[in-house]
Amino acid sequence: MRYVIFADVHSNLEALSVILEYYAKEKVDKYFCCGDLVGYGPNPNECIEKIRHLEVTTSAVVIAGNHDLASVGLKEISWFNEYAQAAILWTGKKLTAENINYLKSLPQIYQDENLTLVHGSPRDPIDEYLLNLKQARENLNFFSTEVCFIGHSHTPFFYQKNLEGEEFYGNFLQKNPVSLTTRMKTIINVGSVGQPRDGDPRAACAIYKLEKREIYLTRFEYNILPVQ
Ligand code: ZN
């Protein structure tokens, strides 16, 4: 079984399309989206429709991010900086009625026997930016599966703690996959599809190979010019 986990698309259709076209040719069992389908980029409706299509064809799992909620009036925009506020107001006007209802319907947390998904952090699913070791430690008790996938900071990161109390953490990079064991809990930020903030402009997402119990980061070049 192979899962693709992605976050923070931010209405960037070019980046999303490159990833989905690549994985359409690979054998992927399920897609998981950790929120922020919209905000910043120019194609909110097209991105939502592509992701809704994944739900129909592959029973993808999608949860809400802070920009998704703000764009449909479910969150105060005074929380955001002025550029984000302008993008949220613009997005809200562009969204079709059907896509507004879709964003309103998204849950804030998803959990099954294998994994948990949230946008921000396990203890504050919409708003907390999980950025440091202290926060990662504190969040470990707020989910019960062995791995929790997050987005929101747009920076790939992993944190693990085993039963002996040993900790492993750092930048989640293409060259080092994260291995899961039953004696360990793991938090992984899968980076951003549409607006990476880790100094690498390529679109990011993660692949979880369930039998191998390994999670890999992948990066994709895409055409940035039409998005700009
Ligand atoms: Zn975001």
GROMACS .gro file of C-alpha atoms and ligand atoms in nm:
model
  229
    1MET     CA    1   0.000   0.000   0.000
    2ARG     CA    2   0.121   0.347  -0.084
    3TYR     CA    3  -0.027   0.672   0.040
    4VAL     CA    4   0.045   1.021  -0.092
    5ILE     CA    5   0.015   1.291   0.176
    6PHE     CA    6   0.019   1.658   0.080
    7ALA     CA    7  -0.068   1.999   0.229
    8ASP     CA    8  -0.086   2.372   0.157
    9VAL     CA    9  -0.178   2.367  -0.211
   10HIS     CA   10  -0.283   2.734  -0.186
   11SER     CA   11  -0.466   2.752  -0.520
   12ASN     CA   12  -0.148   2.663  -0.712
   13LEU     CA   13  -0.289   2.452  -0.994
   14GLU     CA   14   0.045   2.418  -1.178
   15ALA     CA   15   0.215   2.259  -0.876
   16LEU     CA   16  -0.083   2.038  -0.785
   17SER     CA   17  -0.122   1.913  -1.142
   18VAL     CA   18   0.243   1.808  -1.172
   19ILE     CA   19   0.215   1.598  -0.855
   20LEU     CA   20  -0.119   1.439  -0.942
   21GLU     CA   21  -0.015   1.362  -1.300
   22TYR     CA   22   0.298   1.190  -1.172
   23TYR     CA   23   0.112   0.976  -0.918
   24ALA     CA   24  -0.170   0.891  -1.159
   25LYS     CA   25   0.091   0.674  -1.338
   26GLU     CA   26   0.224   0.518  -1.018
   27LYS     CA   27   0.032   0.276  -0.802
   28VAL     CA   28  -0.112   0.491  -0.523
   29ASP     CA   29  -0.381   0.350  -0.296
   30LYS     CA   30  -0.499   0.669  -0.130
   31TYR     CA   31  -0.440   1.044  -0.109
   32PHE     CA   32  -0.450   1.254   0.208
   33CYS     CA   33  -0.464   1.635   0.209
   34CYS     CA   34  -0.376   1.825   0.530
   35GLY     CA   35  -0.562   2.144   0.439
   36ASP     CA   36  -0.512   2.489   0.287
   37LEU     CA   37  -0.643   2.400  -0.056
   38VAL     CA   38  -0.689   2.775  -0.124
   39GLY     CA   39  -0.535   3.115  -0.042
   40TYR     CA   40  -0.250   3.306  -0.216
   41GLY     CA   41  -0.262   3.141  -0.561
   42PRO     CA   42  -0.477   3.217  -0.868
   43ASN     CA   43  -0.681   2.895  -0.915
   44PRO     CA   44  -0.893   2.818  -0.606
   45ASN     CA   45  -1.188   2.653  -0.785
   46GLU     CA   46  -0.971   2.443  -1.015
   47CYS     CA   47  -0.762   2.315  -0.722
   48ILE     CA   48  -1.069   2.228  -0.514
   49GLU     CA   49  -1.221   2.047  -0.812
   50LYS     CA   50  -0.906   1.842  -0.872
   51ILE     CA   51  -0.900   1.740  -0.506
   52ARG     CA   52  -1.273   1.661  -0.504
   53HIS     CA   53  -1.215   1.443  -0.810
   54LEU     CA   54  -0.954   1.249  -0.606
   55GLU     CA   55  -1.215   1.193  -0.336
   56VAL     CA   56  -1.450   1.039  -0.592
   57THR     CA   57  -1.190   0.828  -0.774
   58THR     CA   58  -0.963   0.720  -0.486
   59SER     CA   59  -1.164   0.803  -0.170
   60ALA     CA   60  -0.906   1.064  -0.077
   61VAL     CA   61  -0.920   1.219   0.271
   62VAL     CA   62  -0.927   1.600   0.295
   63ILE     CA   63  -0.927   1.821   0.605
   64ALA     CA   64  -0.955   2.199   0.651
   65GLY     CA   65  -0.676   2.454   0.692
   66ASN     CA   66  -0.692   2.808   0.829
   67HIS     CA   67  -0.711   2.967   0.481
   68ASP     CA   68  -0.994   2.732   0.379
   69LEU     CA   69  -1.202   2.834   0.682
   70ALA     CA   70  -1.126   3.207   0.647
   71SER     CA   71  -1.214   3.207   0.275
   72VAL     CA   72  -1.566   3.084   0.352
   73GLY     CA   73  -1.626   3.308   0.655
   74LEU     CA   74  -1.566   3.043   0.922
   75LYS     CA   75  -1.261   3.220   1.065
   76GLU     CA   76  -1.177   3.583   1.147
   77ILE     CA   77  -0.940   3.729   0.888
   78SER     CA   78  -0.783   3.968   1.140
   79TRP     CA   79  -0.561   3.669   1.233
   80PHE     CA   80  -0.380   3.696   0.899
   81ASN     CA   81  -0.118   3.939   0.765
   82GLU     CA   82  -0.234   4.195   0.509
   83TYR     CA   83  -0.122   3.993   0.202
   84ALA     CA   84  -0.299   3.682   0.327
   85GLN     CA   85  -0.610   3.889   0.408
   86ALA     CA   86  -0.621   4.029   0.054
   87ALA     CA   87  -0.583   3.678  -0.090
   88ILE     CA   88  -0.856   3.541   0.138
   89LEU     CA   89  -1.103   3.815   0.037
   90TRP     CA   90  -1.022   3.766  -0.332
   91THR     CA   91  -1.056   3.386  -0.298
   92GLY     CA   92  -1.390   3.420  -0.119
   93LYS     CA   93  -1.527   3.621  -0.413
   94LYS     CA   94  -1.395   3.376  -0.675
   95LEU     CA   95  -1.525   3.055  -0.514
   96THR     CA   96  -1.835   2.894  -0.661
   97ALA     CA   97  -2.128   2.827  -0.426
   98GLU     CA   98  -2.062   2.454  -0.455
   99ASN     CA   99  -1.696   2.492  -0.360
  100ILE     CA  100  -1.785   2.721  -0.067
  101ASN     CA  101  -2.014   2.448   0.066
  102TYR     CA  102  -1.742   2.193   0.010
  103LEU     CA  103  -1.483   2.391   0.213
  104LYS     CA  104  -1.742   2.446   0.486
  105SER     CA  105  -1.797   2.070   0.506
  106LEU     CA  106  -1.432   1.977   0.567
  107PRO     CA  107  -1.345   1.825   0.906
  108GLN     CA  108  -1.054   1.963   1.111
  109ILE     CA  109  -0.910   1.627   1.215
  110TYR     CA  110  -0.896   1.283   1.052
  111GLN     CA  111  -0.790   0.965   1.225
  112ASP     CA  112  -0.788   0.599   1.124
  113GLU     CA  113  -0.596   0.292   1.248
  114ASN     CA  114  -0.276   0.401   1.074
  115LEU     CA  115  -0.254   0.777   1.098
  116THR     CA  116  -0.384   1.114   1.213
  117LEU     CA  117  -0.407   1.424   0.991
  118VAL     CA  118  -0.432   1.785   1.108
  119HIS     CA  119  -0.339   2.113   0.943
  120GLY     CA  120  -0.164   2.295   1.230
  121SER     CA  121  -0.085   2.068   1.525
  122PRO     CA  122  -0.251   1.780   1.712
  123ARG     CA  123  -0.350   2.005   2.006
  124ASP     CA  124  -0.461   2.300   1.794
  125PRO     CA  125  -0.561   2.156   1.454
  126ILE     CA  126  -0.615   2.482   1.269
  127ASP     CA  127  -0.388   2.751   1.411
  128GLU     CA  128  -0.071   2.632   1.584
  129TYR     CA  129   0.251   2.654   1.382
  130LEU     CA  130   0.455   2.358   1.503
  131LEU     CA  131   0.806   2.496   1.461
  132ASN     CA  132   1.032   2.367   1.737
  133LEU     CA  133   1.128   2.071   1.951
  134LYS     CA  134   0.943   2.193   2.260
  135GLN     CA  135   0.615   2.220   2.070
  136ALA     CA  136   0.669   1.879   1.907
  137ARG     CA  137   0.722   1.717   2.249
  138GLU     CA  138   0.413   1.885   2.393
  139ASN     CA  139   0.199   1.773   2.100
  140LEU     CA  140   0.292   1.407   2.121
  141ASN     CA  141   0.018   1.330   2.375
  142PHE     CA  142  -0.256   1.488   2.163
  143PHE     CA  143  -0.287   1.203   1.910
  144SER     CA  144  -0.310   0.827   1.957
  145THR     CA  145  -0.192   0.679   1.624
  146GLU     CA  146   0.177   0.603   1.563
  147VAL     CA  147   0.211   0.885   1.310
  148CYS     CA  148   0.049   1.227   1.268
  149PHE     CA  149   0.088   1.425   0.945
  150ILE     CA  150   0.069   1.805   0.954
  151GLY     CA  151   0.117   2.110   0.728
  152HIS     CA  152   0.069   2.483   0.794
  153SER     CA  153   0.432   2.601   0.838
  154HIS     CA  154   0.518   2.495   0.479
  155THR     CA  155   0.848   2.352   0.609
  156PRO     CA  156   0.916   1.976   0.599
  157PHE     CA  157   1.009   1.850   0.947
  158PHE     CA  158   0.998   1.527   1.149
  159TYR     CA  159   0.995   1.444   1.519
  160GLN     CA  160   1.003   1.097   1.677
  161LYS     CA  161   1.015   0.969   2.033
  162ASN     CA  162   1.043   0.603   2.133
  163LEU     CA  163   0.938   0.424   2.451
  164GLU     CA  164   1.288   0.467   2.596
  165GLY     CA  165   1.246   0.842   2.562
  166GLU     CA  166   1.503   0.881   2.281
  167GLU     CA  167   1.419   1.160   2.038
  168PHE     CA  168   1.496   1.200   1.668
  169TYR     CA  169   1.409   1.515   1.475
  170GLY     CA  170   1.519   1.751   1.204
  171ASN     CA  171   1.445   1.866   0.852
  172PHE     CA  172   1.249   1.603   0.662
  173LEU     CA  173   1.464   1.567   0.350
  174GLN     CA  174   1.440   1.367   0.028
  175LYS     CA  175   1.761   1.182   0.111
  176ASN     CA  176   1.649   1.051   0.452
  177PRO     CA  177   1.318   0.867   0.472
  178VAL     CA  178   1.157   0.840   0.817
  179SER     CA  179   1.109   0.483   0.946
  180LEU     CA  180   0.825   0.395   1.182
  181THR     CA  181   0.835   0.132   1.453
  182THR     CA  182   0.560   0.029   1.692
  183ARG     CA  183   0.769   0.151   1.984
  184MET     CA  184   0.775   0.507   1.858
  185LYS     CA  185   0.546   0.804   1.790
  186THR     CA  186   0.610   1.033   1.495
  187ILE     CA  187   0.500   1.379   1.375
  188ILE     CA  188   0.577   1.472   1.014
  189ASN     CA  189   0.527   1.800   0.835
  190VAL     CA  190   0.494   1.712   0.466
  191GLY     CA  191   0.588   2.060   0.338
  192SER     CA  192   0.382   2.261   0.090
  193VAL     CA  193   0.263   2.184  -0.262
  194GLY     CA  194   0.197   2.541  -0.366
  195GLN     CA  195   0.420   2.765  -0.158
  196PRO     CA  196   0.727   2.596  -0.002
  197ARG     CA  197   0.904   2.806   0.263
  198ASP     CA  198   1.214   2.594   0.318
  199GLY     CA  199   1.431   2.755   0.050
  200ASP     CA  200   1.350   2.488  -0.213
  201PRO     CA  201   1.091   2.623  -0.461
  202ARG     CA  202   0.988   2.277  -0.586
  203ALA     CA  203   0.647   2.143  -0.483
  204ALA     CA  204   0.667   1.902  -0.188
  205CYS     CA  205   0.464   1.601  -0.074
  206ALA     CA  206   0.523   1.274   0.113
  207ILE     CA  207   0.488   0.906   0.021
  208TYR     CA  208   0.409   0.657   0.295
  209LYS     CA  209   0.497   0.297   0.203
  210LEU     CA  210   0.292   0.107   0.460
  211GLU     CA  211   0.451  -0.240   0.429
  212LYS     CA  212   0.804  -0.099   0.453
  213ARG     CA  213   0.685   0.144   0.723
  214GLU     CA  214   0.883   0.420   0.557
  215ILE     CA  215   0.786   0.777   0.468
  216TYR     CA  216   0.969   0.968   0.194
  217LEU     CA  217   0.962   1.333   0.094
  218THR     CA  218   0.942   1.399  -0.279
  219ARG     CA  219   0.990   1.727  -0.467
  220PHE     CA  220   0.860   1.824  -0.811
  221GLU     CA  221   0.973   2.096  -1.050
  222TYR     CA  222   0.683   2.290  -1.203
  223ASN     CA  223   0.631   2.599  -1.416
  224ILE     CA  224   0.620   2.891  -1.169
  225LEU     CA  225   0.567   3.167  -1.431
  226PRO     CA  226   0.194   3.114  -1.500
  227VAL     CA  227   0.126   3.106  -1.125
  228GLN     CA  228   0.305   3.438  -1.073
  229ZN      ZN  229  -0.071   2.725   0.438
   0.00000   0.00000   0.00000
